[in-house]
Coordinates of C-alpha atoms in Angstrom, one line a residue:
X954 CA 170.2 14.8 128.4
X955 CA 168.0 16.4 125.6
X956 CA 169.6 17.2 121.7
X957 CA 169.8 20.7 123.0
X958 CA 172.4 20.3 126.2
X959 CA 176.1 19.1 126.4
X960 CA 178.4 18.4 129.0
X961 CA 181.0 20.4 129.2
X962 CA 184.3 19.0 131.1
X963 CA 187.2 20.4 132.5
X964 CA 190.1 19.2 134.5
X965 CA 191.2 20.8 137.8
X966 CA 194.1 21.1 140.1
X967 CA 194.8 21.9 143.7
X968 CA 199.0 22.2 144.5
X969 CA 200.5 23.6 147.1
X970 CA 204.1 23.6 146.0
X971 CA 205.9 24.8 149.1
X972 CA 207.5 28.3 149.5
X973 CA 211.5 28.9 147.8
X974 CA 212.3 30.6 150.6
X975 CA 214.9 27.5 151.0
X976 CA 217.0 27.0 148.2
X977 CA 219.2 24.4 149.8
X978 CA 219.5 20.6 149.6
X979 CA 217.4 17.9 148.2
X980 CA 214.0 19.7 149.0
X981 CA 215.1 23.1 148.2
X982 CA 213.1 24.9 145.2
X983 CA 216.4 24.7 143.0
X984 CA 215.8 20.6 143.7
X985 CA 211.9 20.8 142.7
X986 CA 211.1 23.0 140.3
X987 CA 211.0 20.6 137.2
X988 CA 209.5 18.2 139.5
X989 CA 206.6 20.7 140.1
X990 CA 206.2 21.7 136.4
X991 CA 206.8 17.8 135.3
X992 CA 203.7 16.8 137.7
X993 CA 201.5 19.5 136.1
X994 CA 202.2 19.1 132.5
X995 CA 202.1 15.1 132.9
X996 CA 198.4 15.4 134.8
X997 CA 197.5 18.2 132.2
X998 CA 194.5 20.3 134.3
X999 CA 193.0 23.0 132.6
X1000 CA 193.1 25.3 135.5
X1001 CA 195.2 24.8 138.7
X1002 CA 194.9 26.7 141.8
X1003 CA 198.8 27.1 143.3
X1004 CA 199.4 28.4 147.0
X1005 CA 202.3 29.5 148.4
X1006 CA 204.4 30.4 145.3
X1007 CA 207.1 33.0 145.5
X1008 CA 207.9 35.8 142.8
X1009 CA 211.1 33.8 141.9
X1010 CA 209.1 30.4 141.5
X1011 CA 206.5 32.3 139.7
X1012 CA 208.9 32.9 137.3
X1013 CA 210.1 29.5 137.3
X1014 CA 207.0 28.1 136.0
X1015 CA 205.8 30.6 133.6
X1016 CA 209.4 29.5 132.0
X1017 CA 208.5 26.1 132.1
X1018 CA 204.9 26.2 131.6
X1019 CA 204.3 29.0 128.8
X1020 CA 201.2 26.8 127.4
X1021 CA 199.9 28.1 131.3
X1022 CA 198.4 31.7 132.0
X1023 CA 199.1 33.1 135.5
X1024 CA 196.7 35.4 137.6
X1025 CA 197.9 36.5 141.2
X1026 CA 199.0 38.7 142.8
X1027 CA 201.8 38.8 145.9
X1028 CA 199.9 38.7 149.3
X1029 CA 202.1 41.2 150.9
X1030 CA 201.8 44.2 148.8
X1031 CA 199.3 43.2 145.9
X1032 CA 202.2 43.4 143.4
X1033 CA 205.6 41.1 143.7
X1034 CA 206.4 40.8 147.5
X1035 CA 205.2 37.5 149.3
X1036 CA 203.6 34.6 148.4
X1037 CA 201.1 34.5 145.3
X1038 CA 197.7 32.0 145.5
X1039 CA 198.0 31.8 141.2
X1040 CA 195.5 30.4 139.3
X1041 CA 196.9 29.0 136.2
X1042 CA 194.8 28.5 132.8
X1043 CA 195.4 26.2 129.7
X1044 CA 195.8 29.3 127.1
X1045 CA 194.9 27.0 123.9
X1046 CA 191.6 26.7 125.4
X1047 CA 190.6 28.7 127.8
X1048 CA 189.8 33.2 127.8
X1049 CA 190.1 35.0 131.1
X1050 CA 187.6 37.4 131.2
X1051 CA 188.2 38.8 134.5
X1052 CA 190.2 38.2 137.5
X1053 CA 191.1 40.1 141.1
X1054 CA 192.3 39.5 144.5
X1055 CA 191.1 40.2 148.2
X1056 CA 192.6 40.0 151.3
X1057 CA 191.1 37.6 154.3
X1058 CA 190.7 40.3 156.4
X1059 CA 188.5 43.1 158.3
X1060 CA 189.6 44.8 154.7
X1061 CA 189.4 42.5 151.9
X1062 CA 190.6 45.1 149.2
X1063 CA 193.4 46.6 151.5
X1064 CA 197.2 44.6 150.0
X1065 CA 198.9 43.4 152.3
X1066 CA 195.8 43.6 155.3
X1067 CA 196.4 40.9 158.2
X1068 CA 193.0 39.5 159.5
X1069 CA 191.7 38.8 162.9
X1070 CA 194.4 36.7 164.7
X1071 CA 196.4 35.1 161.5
X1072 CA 200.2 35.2 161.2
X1073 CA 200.6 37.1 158.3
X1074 CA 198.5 38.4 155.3
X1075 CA 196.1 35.4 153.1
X1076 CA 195.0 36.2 149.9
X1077 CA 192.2 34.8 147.8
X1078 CA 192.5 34.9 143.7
X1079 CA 189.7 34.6 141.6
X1080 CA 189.1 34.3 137.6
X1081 CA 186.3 34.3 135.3
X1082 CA 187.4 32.3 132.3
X1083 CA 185.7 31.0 128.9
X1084 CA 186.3 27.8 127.2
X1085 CA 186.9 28.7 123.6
X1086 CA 185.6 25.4 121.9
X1087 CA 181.8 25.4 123.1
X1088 CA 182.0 29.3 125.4
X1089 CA 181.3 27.6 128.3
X1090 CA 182.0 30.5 130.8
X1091 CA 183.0 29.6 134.9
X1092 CA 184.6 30.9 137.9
X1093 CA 188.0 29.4 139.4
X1094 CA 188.7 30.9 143.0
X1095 CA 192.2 29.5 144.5
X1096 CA 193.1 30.4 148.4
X1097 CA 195.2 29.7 151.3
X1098 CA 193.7 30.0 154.7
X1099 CA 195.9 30.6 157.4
X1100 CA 198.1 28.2 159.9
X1101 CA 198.0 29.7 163.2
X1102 CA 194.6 31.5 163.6
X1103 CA 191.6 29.7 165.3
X1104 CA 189.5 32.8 164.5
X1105 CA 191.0 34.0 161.2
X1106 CA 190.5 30.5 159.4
X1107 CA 186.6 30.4 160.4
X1108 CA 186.1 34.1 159.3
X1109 CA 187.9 33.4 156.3
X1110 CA 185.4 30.6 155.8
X1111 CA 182.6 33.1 156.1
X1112 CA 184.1 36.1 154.1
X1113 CA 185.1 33.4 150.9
X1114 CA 181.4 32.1 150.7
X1115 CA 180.4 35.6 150.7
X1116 CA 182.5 37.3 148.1
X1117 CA 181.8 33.8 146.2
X1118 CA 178.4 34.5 146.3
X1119 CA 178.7 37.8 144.9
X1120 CA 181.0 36.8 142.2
X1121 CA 179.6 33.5 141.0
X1122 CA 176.3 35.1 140.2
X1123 CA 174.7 31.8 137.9
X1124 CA 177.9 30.2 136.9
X1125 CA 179.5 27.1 137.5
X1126 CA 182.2 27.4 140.7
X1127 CA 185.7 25.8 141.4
X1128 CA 187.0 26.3 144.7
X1129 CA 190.7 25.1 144.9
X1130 CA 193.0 25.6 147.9
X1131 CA 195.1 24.5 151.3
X1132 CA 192.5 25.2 153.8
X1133 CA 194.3 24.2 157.2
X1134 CA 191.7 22.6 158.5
X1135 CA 189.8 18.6 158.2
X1136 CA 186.9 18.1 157.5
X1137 CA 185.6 17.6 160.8
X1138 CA 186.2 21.1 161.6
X1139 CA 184.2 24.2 162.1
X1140 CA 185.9 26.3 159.4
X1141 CA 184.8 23.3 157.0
X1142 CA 181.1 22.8 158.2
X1143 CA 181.0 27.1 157.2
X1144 CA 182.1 26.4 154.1
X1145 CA 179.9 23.3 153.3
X1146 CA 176.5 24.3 155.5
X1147 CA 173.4 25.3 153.2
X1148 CA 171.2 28.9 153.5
X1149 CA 169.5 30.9 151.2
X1150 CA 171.8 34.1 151.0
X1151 CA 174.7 31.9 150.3
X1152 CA 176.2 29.6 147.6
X1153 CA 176.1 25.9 148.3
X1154 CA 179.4 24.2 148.1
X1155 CA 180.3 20.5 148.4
X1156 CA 183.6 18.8 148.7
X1157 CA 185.1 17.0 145.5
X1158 CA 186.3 14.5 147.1
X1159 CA 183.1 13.7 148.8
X1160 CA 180.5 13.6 145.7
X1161 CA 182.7 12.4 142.8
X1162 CA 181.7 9.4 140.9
X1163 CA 184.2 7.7 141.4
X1164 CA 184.8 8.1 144.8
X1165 CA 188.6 8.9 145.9
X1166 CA 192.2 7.7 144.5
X1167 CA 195.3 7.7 145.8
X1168 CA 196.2 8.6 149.6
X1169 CA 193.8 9.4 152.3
X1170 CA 196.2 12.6 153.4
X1171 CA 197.7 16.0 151.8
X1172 CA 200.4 17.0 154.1
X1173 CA 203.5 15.0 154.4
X1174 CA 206.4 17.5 155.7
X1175 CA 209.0 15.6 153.3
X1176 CA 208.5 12.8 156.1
X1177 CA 210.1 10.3 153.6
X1178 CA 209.9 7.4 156.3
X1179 CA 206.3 7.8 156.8
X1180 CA 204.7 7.9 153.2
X1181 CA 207.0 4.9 152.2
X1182 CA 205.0 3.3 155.5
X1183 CA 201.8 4.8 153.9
X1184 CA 202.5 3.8 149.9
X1185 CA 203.8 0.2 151.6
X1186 CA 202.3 -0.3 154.7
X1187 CA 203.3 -4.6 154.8
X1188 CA 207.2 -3.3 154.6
X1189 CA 207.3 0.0 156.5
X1190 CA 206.4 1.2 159.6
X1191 CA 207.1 4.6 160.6
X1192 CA 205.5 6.4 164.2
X1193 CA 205.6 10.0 162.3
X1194 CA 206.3 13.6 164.5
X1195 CA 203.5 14.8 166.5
X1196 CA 201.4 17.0 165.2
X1197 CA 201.0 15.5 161.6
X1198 CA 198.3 14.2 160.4
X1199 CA 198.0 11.4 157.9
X1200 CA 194.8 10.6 158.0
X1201 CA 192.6 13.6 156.5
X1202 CA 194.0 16.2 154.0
X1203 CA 194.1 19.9 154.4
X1204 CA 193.8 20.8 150.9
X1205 CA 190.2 20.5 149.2
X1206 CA 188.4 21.3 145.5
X1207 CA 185.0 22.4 146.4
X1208 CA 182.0 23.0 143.6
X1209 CA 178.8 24.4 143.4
X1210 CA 175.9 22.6 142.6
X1211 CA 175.8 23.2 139.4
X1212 CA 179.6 20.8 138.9
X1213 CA 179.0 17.4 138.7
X1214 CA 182.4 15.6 139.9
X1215 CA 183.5 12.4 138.2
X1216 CA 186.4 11.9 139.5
X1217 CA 188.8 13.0 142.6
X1218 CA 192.6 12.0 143.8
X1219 CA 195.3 12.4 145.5
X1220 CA 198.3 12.2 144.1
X1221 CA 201.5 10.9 145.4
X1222 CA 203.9 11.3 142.4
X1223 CA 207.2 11.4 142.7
X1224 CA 211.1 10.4 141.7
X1225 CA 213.4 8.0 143.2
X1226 CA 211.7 9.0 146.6
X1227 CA 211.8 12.7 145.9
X1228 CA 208.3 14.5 146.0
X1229 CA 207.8 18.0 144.6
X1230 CA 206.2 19.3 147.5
X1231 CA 205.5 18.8 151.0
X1232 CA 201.8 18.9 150.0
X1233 CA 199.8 16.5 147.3
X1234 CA 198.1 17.5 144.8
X1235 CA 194.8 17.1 144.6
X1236 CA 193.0 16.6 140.8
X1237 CA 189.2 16.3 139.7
X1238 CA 187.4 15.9 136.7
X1239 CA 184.4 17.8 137.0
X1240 CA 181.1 18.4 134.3
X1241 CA 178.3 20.8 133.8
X1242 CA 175.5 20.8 131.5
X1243 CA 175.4 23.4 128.5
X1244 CA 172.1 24.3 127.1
X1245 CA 171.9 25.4 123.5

């Protein structure tokens, strides 16, 4: 690296933190909402991509996280209704300088607009933000793809490379979200293949440094039986319900080529058995050169 570049570094966050639509009992939102402010103030990322927050958790967290700001939108109606994909900043350092919302759909810019065969409306929120100390300037995008439709999750893949593409222009790029899919599927090959018309993306967890920490999974269900079998395989065993999967997350930080990742986990927090979420977070350090 010559006297005239830096590397600039920034910490980043995926988290699904599970709808409030139940309020009730031990993994009711009441139940986890320090927990989920607690795992984000104790990891400290500069920018976090959330999925499936509610107006009333949104509030939640701005309470408990003022040093946080928070961009979305509600997926139903582009104002309060439904679930928000919100993209929170650290305010001490970083600027937004732009930030909006589009619909994975046949009409992106339409609130509320249901796509192809999904089960209800899936937003995508993006920011431009500025660092401050060195005005190091980058683009955060933060999604949630949807859990039912075969078509709608690969044409989501398609239409969020392409409005990427538009939006990145020459900046560095942070894709955070829960994709619903491995990454042995078709949706993920979209988002990772190469061309010239397109951004190329690769998967945090697959180029970092240093390599992977923590679990090999995202998506747990609350299944309390099977991640103590996972965290302490020699004194549990646990045959876990059909149709989970605990060997490949769902939830992925992808970069351009421009982020070099150091470092990529998962992380299986939590309190006296208790998790925050039914998903992981996922946290990388990434870097990108600065000329000057």
């Amino acid at each position: 690296m010559n006297q005239l570049e830096m590397e600039h570094e920034m910490r980043c966050m995926s988290f699904n933190i599970k709808n409030g639509y139940d309020n009730e009992g031990v993994d009711g939102w009441p139940s986890r909402a320090t927990m989920v402010a607690g795992m984000i103030r104790f990891h400290r990322p500069d920018v976090a991509g959330l999925q499936e927050v509610l107006y009333n958790q949104l509030e939640d967290l701005e309470r408990l996280l003022p040093e946080y700001g928070f961009i979305g939108v509600g997926r139903d109606d582009g104002e309060k209704a439904g679930e928000f994909m919100n993209i929170l900043y650290r305010k001490q350092r970083l600027e937004l300088l732009g930030s909006g919302t589009f619909w994975l759909s046949e009409q992106p810019d339409k609130p509320g607009a249901m796509g192809w065969d999904a089960a209800c409306a899936r937003t995508v929120t993006w920011a431009k933000l500025k660092d401050k100390r060195d005005g190091a300037e980058f683009l955060h995008v933060n999604t949630h793809f949807d859990h039912m439709g075969v078509v709608a999750v690969e044409q989501s893949a398609h239409l969020l490379v392409e409005r990427v593409t538009q939006l990145a222009g020459s900046s560095p790029v942070m894709i955070t979200g829960d994709f619903n899919c491995t990454s042995d599927s078709v949706p993920y090959r979209i988002l990772c293949q190469r061309g010239e018309q397109r951004i190329p993306l690769n998967d945090a967890s697959a180029v970092a440094d240093y390599h992977h920490f923590g679990l090999s999974f995202t998506f747990h269900d609350f299944d309390r039986k099977e991640m103590a079998s996972q965290m302490f395989p020699e004194q549990y065993h646990h045959d876990h319900a059909p149709g989970l999967e605990f060997d490949s997350p769902i939830d992925f930080i992808f970069v351009n080529d421009l982020v070099k990742v150091q470092s990529f986990g998962i992380l299986a927090d939590h309190q006296g058995g208790k998790f925050p979420s039914d998903h992981l977070p996922i946290l990388a350090d990434v870097a990108w050169k600065l000329e000057r």
